[in-house]
Amino acid sequence: MFKNYIKIAFRNLIKNKSQTFINVGGLTLGIICAIVIFLIIQFDLSFDKWHEDPDRIYRVVRHETEFGKSVYYRGGPYPLAEAIRNDVTGIEHSTLVFNNLSNEPIISYYDNGNLVKKLKESDFAFVDPDYFNIFTYTWLSGNPETAIKNPNTAVVTQSFA
């Protein structure tokens, strides 16, 4: 019986080629759209999942119009983090993250006044002390509360050390 249903279905598909093409094309387009929507949502929901309370972490984006086009830049001016911290209600912590992507700083390590090591680093960020109140990392050594409160201090990864 089932074999007969399959035969009849194929006969109708061959008989009505244009309708079959439209139906298969629509089904294909629907499946592709569903997959793309799923991937976009998965991408958007994948950020900062390893931090505590990822649903409470937000990023400031600056919107500008240049030559008639909308352009979005990350962050804002230097005093923005302090202004948000002091003037916006409901904000527990705010931090400034500055990545200078155009320059590679030269990091020098001195011991008793003698230069021990000098290297260029391209993957770095300047942050204020509130950074580690927002983002959580596993610490091998040191304390996140006091890690960058003093000038000329740095936090490095295990691979960099």
mmCIF file with all atom_site columns, C-alpha atoms in Angstrom:
data_model
loop_
_atom_site.group_PDB
_atom_site.id
_atom_site.type_symbol
_atom_site.label_atom_id
_atom_site.label_alt_id
_atom_site.label_comp_id
_atom_site.label_asym_id
_atom_site.label_entity_id
_atom_site.label_seq_id
_atom_site.pdbx_PDB_ins_code
_atom_site.Cartn_x
_atom_site.Cartn_y
_atom_site.Cartn_z
_atom_site.occupancy
_atom_site.B_iso_or_equiv
_atom_site.pdbx_formal_charge
_atom_site.auth_seq_id
_atom_site.auth_comp_id
_atom_site.auth_asym_id
_atom_site.auth_atom_id
_atom_site.pdbx_PDB_model_num
ATOM 1   C CA . MET A 1 1   ? 0.000  0.000  0.000   1.00 0.00 ? 1   MET A CA 1
ATOM 2   C CA . PHE A 1 2   ? 2.766  2.413  0.965   1.00 0.00 ? 2   PHE A CA 1
ATOM 3   C CA . LYS A 1 3   ? 4.578  1.547  -2.255  1.00 0.00 ? 3   LYS A CA 1
ATOM 4   C CA . ASN A 1 4   ? 1.539  2.674  -4.240  1.00 0.00 ? 4   ASN A CA 1
ATOM 5   C CA . TYR A 1 5   ? 1.437  6.007  -2.383  1.00 0.00 ? 5   TYR A CA 1
ATOM 6   C CA . ILE A 1 6   ? 5.071  6.633  -3.301  1.00 0.00 ? 6   ILE A CA 1
ATOM 7   C CA . LYS A 1 7   ? 4.388  5.801  -6.974  1.00 0.00 ? 7   LYS A CA 1
ATOM 8   C CA . ILE A 1 8   ? 1.419  8.171  -7.100  1.00 0.00 ? 8   ILE A CA 1
ATOM 9   C CA . ALA A 1 9   ? 3.424  10.928 -5.379  1.00 0.00 ? 9   ALA A CA 1
ATOM 10  C CA . PHE A 1 10  ? 6.283  10.636 -7.890  1.00 0.00 ? 10  PHE A CA 1
ATOM 11  C CA . ARG A 1 11  ? 3.848  10.617 -10.819 1.00 0.00 ? 11  ARG A CA 1
ATOM 12  C CA . ASN A 1 12  ? 2.242  13.820 -9.528  1.00 0.00 ? 12  ASN A CA 1
ATOM 13  C CA . LEU A 1 13  ? 5.646  15.425 -8.944  1.00 0.00 ? 13  LEU A CA 1
ATOM 14  C CA . ILE A 1 14  ? 6.740  14.638 -12.496 1.00 0.00 ? 14  ILE A CA 1
ATOM 15  C CA . LYS A 1 15  ? 3.374  15.685 -13.951 1.00 0.00 ? 15  LYS A CA 1
ATOM 16  C CA . ASN A 1 16  ? 3.390  19.093 -12.176 1.00 0.00 ? 16  ASN A CA 1
ATOM 17  C CA . LYS A 1 17  ? 7.036  20.111 -12.575 1.00 0.00 ? 17  LYS A CA 1
ATOM 18  C CA . SER A 1 18  ? 6.560  23.852 -12.030 1.00 0.00 ? 18  SER A CA 1
ATOM 19  C CA . GLN A 1 19  ? 4.531  23.376 -8.856  1.00 0.00 ? 19  GLN A CA 1
ATOM 20  C CA . THR A 1 20  ? 7.065  20.814 -7.615  1.00 0.00 ? 20  THR A CA 1
ATOM 21  C CA . PHE A 1 21  ? 9.907  23.253 -8.286  1.00 0.00 ? 21  PHE A CA 1
ATOM 22  C CA . ILE A 1 22  ? 8.095  26.043 -6.400  1.00 0.00 ? 22  ILE A CA 1
ATOM 23  C CA . ASN A 1 23  ? 7.317  23.769 -3.442  1.00 0.00 ? 23  ASN A CA 1
ATOM 24  C CA . VAL A 1 24  ? 10.839 22.342 -3.193  1.00 0.00 ? 24  VAL A CA 1
ATOM 25  C CA . GLY A 1 25  ? 12.346 25.822 -3.654  1.00 0.00 ? 25  GLY A CA 1
ATOM 26  C CA . GLY A 1 26  ? 10.116 27.268 -0.925  1.00 0.00 ? 26  GLY A CA 1
ATOM 27  C CA . LEU A 1 27  ? 10.943 24.422 1.433   1.00 0.00 ? 27  LEU A CA 1
ATOM 28  C CA . THR A 1 28  ? 14.668 24.856 0.753   1.00 0.00 ? 28  THR A CA 1
ATOM 29  C CA . LEU A 1 29  ? 14.472 28.623 1.283   1.00 0.00 ? 29  LEU A CA 1
ATOM 30  C CA . GLY A 1 30  ? 12.547 28.131 4.536   1.00 0.00 ? 30  GLY A CA 1
ATOM 31  C CA . ILE A 1 31  ? 15.082 25.648 5.884   1.00 0.00 ? 31  ILE A CA 1
ATOM 32  C CA . ILE A 1 32  ? 17.996 27.920 4.925   1.00 0.00 ? 32  ILE A CA 1
ATOM 33  C CA . CYS A 1 33  ? 16.339 30.935 6.604   1.00 0.00 ? 33  CYS A CA 1
ATOM 34  C CA . ALA A 1 34  ? 15.677 28.912 9.759   1.00 0.00 ? 34  ALA A CA 1
ATOM 35  C CA . ILE A 1 35  ? 19.324 27.784 9.887   1.00 0.00 ? 35  ILE A CA 1
ATOM 36  C CA . VAL A 1 36  ? 20.613 31.347 9.346   1.00 0.00 ? 36  VAL A CA 1
ATOM 37  C CA . ILE A 1 37  ? 18.317 32.731 12.067  1.00 0.00 ? 37  ILE A CA 1
ATOM 38  C CA . PHE A 1 38  ? 19.452 29.969 14.428  1.00 0.00 ? 38  PHE A CA 1
ATOM 39  C CA . LEU A 1 39  ? 23.131 30.726 13.735  1.00 0.00 ? 39  LEU A CA 1
ATOM 40  C CA . ILE A 1 40  ? 22.641 34.484 14.264  1.00 0.00 ? 40  ILE A CA 1
ATOM 41  C CA . ILE A 1 41  ? 20.836 33.937 17.567  1.00 0.00 ? 41  ILE A CA 1
ATOM 42  C CA . GLN A 1 42  ? 23.442 31.403 18.690  1.00 0.00 ? 42  GLN A CA 1
ATOM 43  C CA . PHE A 1 43  ? 26.224 33.873 17.816  1.00 0.00 ? 43  PHE A CA 1
ATOM 44  C CA . ASP A 1 44  ? 24.529 36.725 19.702  1.00 0.00 ? 44  ASP A CA 1
ATOM 45  C CA . LEU A 1 45  ? 23.937 34.605 22.789  1.00 0.00 ? 45  LEU A CA 1
ATOM 46  C CA . SER A 1 46  ? 27.462 33.162 22.875  1.00 0.00 ? 46  SER A CA 1
ATOM 47  C CA . PHE A 1 47  ? 29.289 36.244 24.175  1.00 0.00 ? 47  PHE A CA 1
ATOM 48  C CA . ASP A 1 48  ? 30.695 36.372 27.704  1.00 0.00 ? 48  ASP A CA 1
ATOM 49  C CA . LYS A 1 49  ? 29.163 33.065 28.785  1.00 0.00 ? 49  LYS A CA 1
ATOM 50  C CA . TRP A 1 50  ? 32.227 32.152 30.842  1.00 0.00 ? 50  TRP A CA 1
ATOM 51  C CA . HIS A 1 51  ? 31.862 35.246 33.051  1.00 0.00 ? 51  HIS A CA 1
ATOM 52  C CA . GLU A 1 52  ? 29.618 35.392 36.097  1.00 0.00 ? 52  GLU A CA 1
ATOM 53  C CA . ASP A 1 53  ? 26.227 36.994 35.307  1.00 0.00 ? 53  ASP A CA 1
ATOM 54  C CA . PRO A 1 54  ? 26.789 37.354 31.542  1.00 0.00 ? 54  PRO A CA 1
ATOM 55  C CA . ASP A 1 55  ? 23.267 38.716 31.110  1.00 0.00 ? 55  ASP A CA 1
ATOM 56  C CA . ARG A 1 56  ? 24.258 41.756 33.192  1.00 0.00 ? 56  ARG A CA 1
ATOM 57  C CA . ILE A 1 57  ? 27.296 42.763 31.106  1.00 0.00 ? 57  ILE A CA 1
ATOM 58  C CA . TYR A 1 58  ? 26.707 45.433 28.473  1.00 0.00 ? 58  TYR A CA 1
ATOM 59  C CA . ARG A 1 59  ? 28.929 47.241 26.007  1.00 0.00 ? 59  ARG A CA 1
ATOM 60  C CA . VAL A 1 60  ? 28.659 50.903 25.053  1.00 0.00 ? 60  VAL A CA 1
ATOM 61  C CA . VAL A 1 61  ? 28.539 51.510 21.309  1.00 0.00 ? 61  VAL A CA 1
ATOM 62  C CA . ARG A 1 62  ? 28.869 54.943 19.726  1.00 0.00 ? 62  ARG A CA 1
ATOM 63  C CA . HIS A 1 63  ? 26.711 55.625 16.647  1.00 0.00 ? 63  HIS A CA 1
ATOM 64  C CA . GLU A 1 64  ? 27.876 58.176 14.098  1.00 0.00 ? 64  GLU A CA 1
ATOM 65  C CA . THR A 1 65  ? 26.860 59.100 10.577  1.00 0.00 ? 65  THR A CA 1
ATOM 66  C CA . GLU A 1 66  ? 29.755 59.448 8.159   1.00 0.00 ? 66  GLU A CA 1
ATOM 67  C CA . PHE A 1 67  ? 29.197 60.295 4.502   1.00 0.00 ? 67  PHE A CA 1
ATOM 68  C CA . GLY A 1 68  ? 25.528 59.377 4.829   1.00 0.00 ? 68  GLY A CA 1
ATOM 69  C CA . LYS A 1 69  ? 26.218 55.933 6.307   1.00 0.00 ? 69  LYS A CA 1
ATOM 70  C CA . SER A 1 70  ? 25.635 54.722 9.852   1.00 0.00 ? 70  SER A CA 1
ATOM 71  C CA . VAL A 1 71  ? 28.866 53.700 11.539  1.00 0.00 ? 71  VAL A CA 1
ATOM 72  C CA . TYR A 1 72  ? 29.150 52.048 14.947  1.00 0.00 ? 72  TYR A CA 1
ATOM 73  C CA . TYR A 1 73  ? 32.259 52.311 17.099  1.00 0.00 ? 73  TYR A CA 1
ATOM 74  C CA . ARG A 1 74  ? 32.945 50.473 20.315  1.00 0.00 ? 74  ARG A CA 1
ATOM 75  C CA . GLY A 1 75  ? 33.284 52.487 23.501  1.00 0.00 ? 75  GLY A CA 1
ATOM 76  C CA . GLY A 1 76  ? 33.371 56.199 24.029  1.00 0.00 ? 76  GLY A CA 1
ATOM 77  C CA . PRO A 1 77  ? 35.535 58.963 25.474  1.00 0.00 ? 77  PRO A CA 1
ATOM 78  C CA . TYR A 1 78  ? 37.809 58.322 28.458  1.00 0.00 ? 78  TYR A CA 1
ATOM 79  C CA . PRO A 1 79  ? 35.609 59.984 31.124  1.00 0.00 ? 79  PRO A CA 1
ATOM 80  C CA . LEU A 1 80  ? 32.541 57.944 30.100  1.00 0.00 ? 80  LEU A CA 1
ATOM 81  C CA . ALA A 1 81  ? 33.149 55.013 32.474  1.00 0.00 ? 81  ALA A CA 1
ATOM 82  C CA . GLU A 1 82  ? 33.480 57.333 35.471  1.00 0.00 ? 82  GLU A CA 1
ATOM 83  C CA . ALA A 1 83  ? 30.438 59.357 34.390  1.00 0.00 ? 83  ALA A CA 1
ATOM 84  C CA . ILE A 1 84  ? 28.336 56.209 34.033  1.00 0.00 ? 84  ILE A CA 1
ATOM 85  C CA . ARG A 1 85  ? 29.542 54.971 37.410  1.00 0.00 ? 85  ARG A CA 1
ATOM 86  C CA . ASN A 1 86  ? 28.625 58.246 39.143  1.00 0.00 ? 86  ASN A CA 1
ATOM 87  C CA . ASP A 1 87  ? 25.611 59.579 37.237  1.00 0.00 ? 87  ASP A CA 1
ATOM 88  C CA . VAL A 1 88  ? 23.580 56.615 35.962  1.00 0.00 ? 88  VAL A CA 1
ATOM 89  C CA . THR A 1 89  ? 21.369 54.860 38.479  1.00 0.00 ? 89  THR A CA 1
ATOM 90  C CA . GLY A 1 90  ? 21.303 51.079 38.591  1.00 0.00 ? 90  GLY A CA 1
ATOM 91  C CA . ILE A 1 91  ? 24.891 50.664 37.412  1.00 0.00 ? 91  ILE A CA 1
ATOM 92  C CA . GLU A 1 92  ? 26.981 48.638 39.850  1.00 0.00 ? 92  GLU A CA 1
ATOM 93  C CA . HIS A 1 93  ? 30.305 48.771 37.995  1.00 0.00 ? 93  HIS A CA 1
ATOM 94  C CA . SER A 1 94  ? 31.645 50.340 34.831  1.00 0.00 ? 94  SER A CA 1
ATOM 95  C CA . THR A 1 95  ? 35.068 50.078 33.299  1.00 0.00 ? 95  THR A CA 1
ATOM 96  C CA . LEU A 1 96  ? 37.128 51.509 30.511  1.00 0.00 ? 96  LEU A CA 1
ATOM 97  C CA . VAL A 1 97  ? 38.829 49.115 28.112  1.00 0.00 ? 97  VAL A CA 1
ATOM 98  C CA . PHE A 1 98  ? 41.220 50.758 25.682  1.00 0.00 ? 98  PHE A CA 1
ATOM 99  C CA . ASN A 1 99  ? 42.886 48.722 22.962  1.00 0.00 ? 99  ASN A CA 1
ATOM 100 C CA . ASN A 1 100 ? 45.429 50.714 21.017  1.00 0.00 ? 100 ASN A CA 1
ATOM 101 C CA . LEU A 1 101 ? 45.351 48.663 17.850  1.00 0.00 ? 101 LEU A CA 1
ATOM 102 C CA . SER A 1 102 ? 47.585 50.952 15.810  1.00 0.00 ? 102 SER A CA 1
ATOM 103 C CA . ASN A 1 103 ? 50.705 50.752 17.979  1.00 0.00 ? 103 ASN A CA 1
ATOM 104 C CA . GLU A 1 104 ? 52.579 47.887 19.563  1.00 0.00 ? 104 GLU A CA 1
ATOM 105 C CA . PRO A 1 105 ? 54.007 48.978 22.904  1.00 0.00 ? 105 PRO A CA 1
ATOM 106 C CA . ILE A 1 106 ? 57.471 47.954 23.877  1.00 0.00 ? 106 ILE A CA 1
ATOM 107 C CA . ILE A 1 107 ? 57.417 46.254 27.253  1.00 0.00 ? 107 ILE A CA 1
ATOM 108 C CA . SER A 1 108 ? 60.651 46.444 29.211  1.00 0.00 ? 108 SER A CA 1
ATOM 109 C CA . TYR A 1 109 ? 61.503 44.430 32.305  1.00 0.00 ? 109 TYR A CA 1
ATOM 110 C CA . TYR A 1 110 ? 64.208 45.781 34.593  1.00 0.00 ? 110 TYR A CA 1
ATOM 111 C CA . ASP A 1 111 ? 65.835 44.050 37.545  1.00 0.00 ? 111 ASP A CA 1
ATOM 112 C CA . ASN A 1 112 ? 67.976 46.248 39.833  1.00 0.00 ? 112 ASN A CA 1
ATOM 113 C CA . GLY A 1 113 ? 68.190 48.897 37.136  1.00 0.00 ? 113 GLY A CA 1
ATOM 114 C CA . ASN A 1 114 ? 69.423 46.485 34.463  1.00 0.00 ? 114 ASN A CA 1
ATOM 115 C CA . LEU A 1 115 ? 67.343 45.738 31.398  1.00 0.00 ? 115 LEU A CA 1
ATOM 116 C CA . VAL A 1 116 ? 66.465 42.048 31.490  1.00 0.00 ? 116 VAL A CA 1
ATOM 117 C CA . LYS A 1 117 ? 63.964 41.707 28.685  1.00 0.00 ? 117 LYS A CA 1
ATOM 118 C CA . LYS A 1 118 ? 62.404 43.917 26.030  1.00 0.00 ? 118 LYS A CA 1
ATOM 119 C CA . LEU A 1 119 ? 59.578 42.829 23.755  1.00 0.00 ? 119 LEU A CA 1
ATOM 120 C CA . LYS A 1 120 ? 56.734 44.123 21.597  1.00 0.00 ? 120 LYS A CA 1
ATOM 121 C CA . GLU A 1 121 ? 53.192 43.100 22.418  1.00 0.00 ? 121 GLU A CA 1
ATOM 122 C CA . SER A 1 122 ? 50.262 43.526 20.047  1.00 0.00 ? 122 SER A CA 1
ATOM 123 C CA . ASP A 1 123 ? 47.449 41.900 22.031  1.00 0.00 ? 123 ASP A CA 1
ATOM 124 C CA . PHE A 1 124 ? 46.907 44.107 25.067  1.00 0.00 ? 124 PHE A CA 1
ATOM 125 C CA . ALA A 1 125 ? 44.385 46.441 26.694  1.00 0.00 ? 125 ALA A CA 1
ATOM 126 C CA . PHE A 1 126 ? 44.483 49.301 29.164  1.00 0.00 ? 126 PHE A CA 1
ATOM 127 C CA . VAL A 1 127 ? 41.755 48.933 31.798  1.00 0.00 ? 127 VAL A CA 1
ATOM 128 C CA . ASP A 1 128 ? 40.790 50.579 35.061  1.00 0.00 ? 128 ASP A CA 1
ATOM 129 C CA . PRO A 1 129 ? 40.598 48.733 38.426  1.00 0.00 ? 129 PRO A CA 1
ATOM 130 C CA . ASP A 1 130 ? 36.838 48.082 38.110  1.00 0.00 ? 130 ASP A CA 1
ATOM 131 C CA . TYR A 1 131 ? 37.484 45.724 35.164  1.00 0.00 ? 131 TYR A CA 1
ATOM 132 C CA . PHE A 1 132 ? 37.922 42.651 37.349  1.00 0.00 ? 132 PHE A CA 1
ATOM 133 C CA . ASN A 1 133 ? 34.676 43.416 39.222  1.00 0.00 ? 133 ASN A CA 1
ATOM 134 C CA . ILE A 1 134 ? 32.813 42.917 35.925  1.00 0.00 ? 134 ILE A CA 1
ATOM 135 C CA . PHE A 1 135 ? 34.778 40.207 34.133  1.00 0.00 ? 135 PHE A CA 1
ATOM 136 C CA . THR A 1 136 ? 35.757 37.018 35.933  1.00 0.00 ? 136 THR A CA 1
ATOM 137 C CA . TYR A 1 137 ? 38.940 35.111 35.216  1.00 0.00 ? 137 TYR A CA 1
ATOM 138 C CA . THR A 1 138 ? 40.768 32.240 36.862  1.00 0.00 ? 138 THR A CA 1
ATOM 139 C CA . TRP A 1 139 ? 43.739 33.653 38.754  1.00 0.00 ? 139 TRP A CA 1
ATOM 140 C CA . LEU A 1 140 ? 46.883 31.579 39.134  1.00 0.00 ? 140 LEU A CA 1
ATOM 141 C CA . SER A 1 141 ? 48.588 34.165 41.307  1.00 0.00 ? 141 SER A CA 1
ATOM 142 C CA . GLY A 1 142 ? 47.704 37.555 42.755  1.00 0.00 ? 142 GLY A CA 1
ATOM 143 C CA . ASN A 1 143 ? 44.481 39.237 43.763  1.00 0.00 ? 143 ASN A CA 1
ATOM 144 C CA . PRO A 1 144 ? 42.008 40.796 41.299  1.00 0.00 ? 144 PRO A CA 1
ATOM 145 C CA . GLU A 1 145 ? 41.051 43.458 43.857  1.00 0.00 ? 145 GLU A CA 1
ATOM 146 C CA . THR A 1 146 ? 44.565 44.921 44.022  1.00 0.00 ? 146 THR A CA 1
ATOM 147 C CA . ALA A 1 147 ? 46.049 43.791 40.698  1.00 0.00 ? 147 ALA A CA 1
ATOM 148 C CA . ILE A 1 148 ? 45.923 47.094 38.816  1.00 0.00 ? 148 ILE A CA 1
ATOM 149 C CA . LYS A 1 149 ? 45.190 49.710 41.466  1.00 0.00 ? 149 LYS A CA 1
ATOM 150 C CA . ASN A 1 150 ? 48.726 51.100 41.351  1.00 0.00 ? 150 ASN A CA 1
ATOM 151 C CA . PRO A 1 151 ? 50.343 52.732 38.312  1.00 0.00 ? 151 PRO A CA 1
ATOM 152 C CA . ASN A 1 152 ? 52.775 50.712 36.188  1.00 0.00 ? 152 ASN A CA 1
ATOM 153 C CA . THR A 1 153 ? 51.195 47.367 37.060  1.00 0.00 ? 153 THR A CA 1
ATOM 154 C CA . ALA A 1 154 ? 50.032 44.673 34.669  1.00 0.00 ? 154 ALA A CA 1
ATOM 155 C CA . VAL A 1 155 ? 48.081 41.443 34.593  1.00 0.00 ? 155 VAL A CA 1
ATOM 156 C CA . VAL A 1 156 ? 49.464 38.837 32.208  1.00 0.00 ? 156 VAL A CA 1
ATOM 157 C CA . THR A 1 157 ? 48.253 35.485 30.966  1.00 0.00 ? 157 THR A CA 1
ATOM 158 C CA . GLN A 1 158 ? 50.061 32.263 31.758  1.00 0.00 ? 158 GLN A CA 1
ATOM 159 C CA . SER A 1 159 ? 51.191 31.898 28.145  1.00 0.00 ? 159 SER A CA 1
ATOM 160 C CA . PHE A 1 160 ? 52.651 35.426 28.139  1.00 0.00 ? 160 PHE A CA 1
ATOM 161 C CA . ALA A 1 161 ? 54.447 34.961 31.466  1.00 0.00 ? 161 ALA A CA 1
#
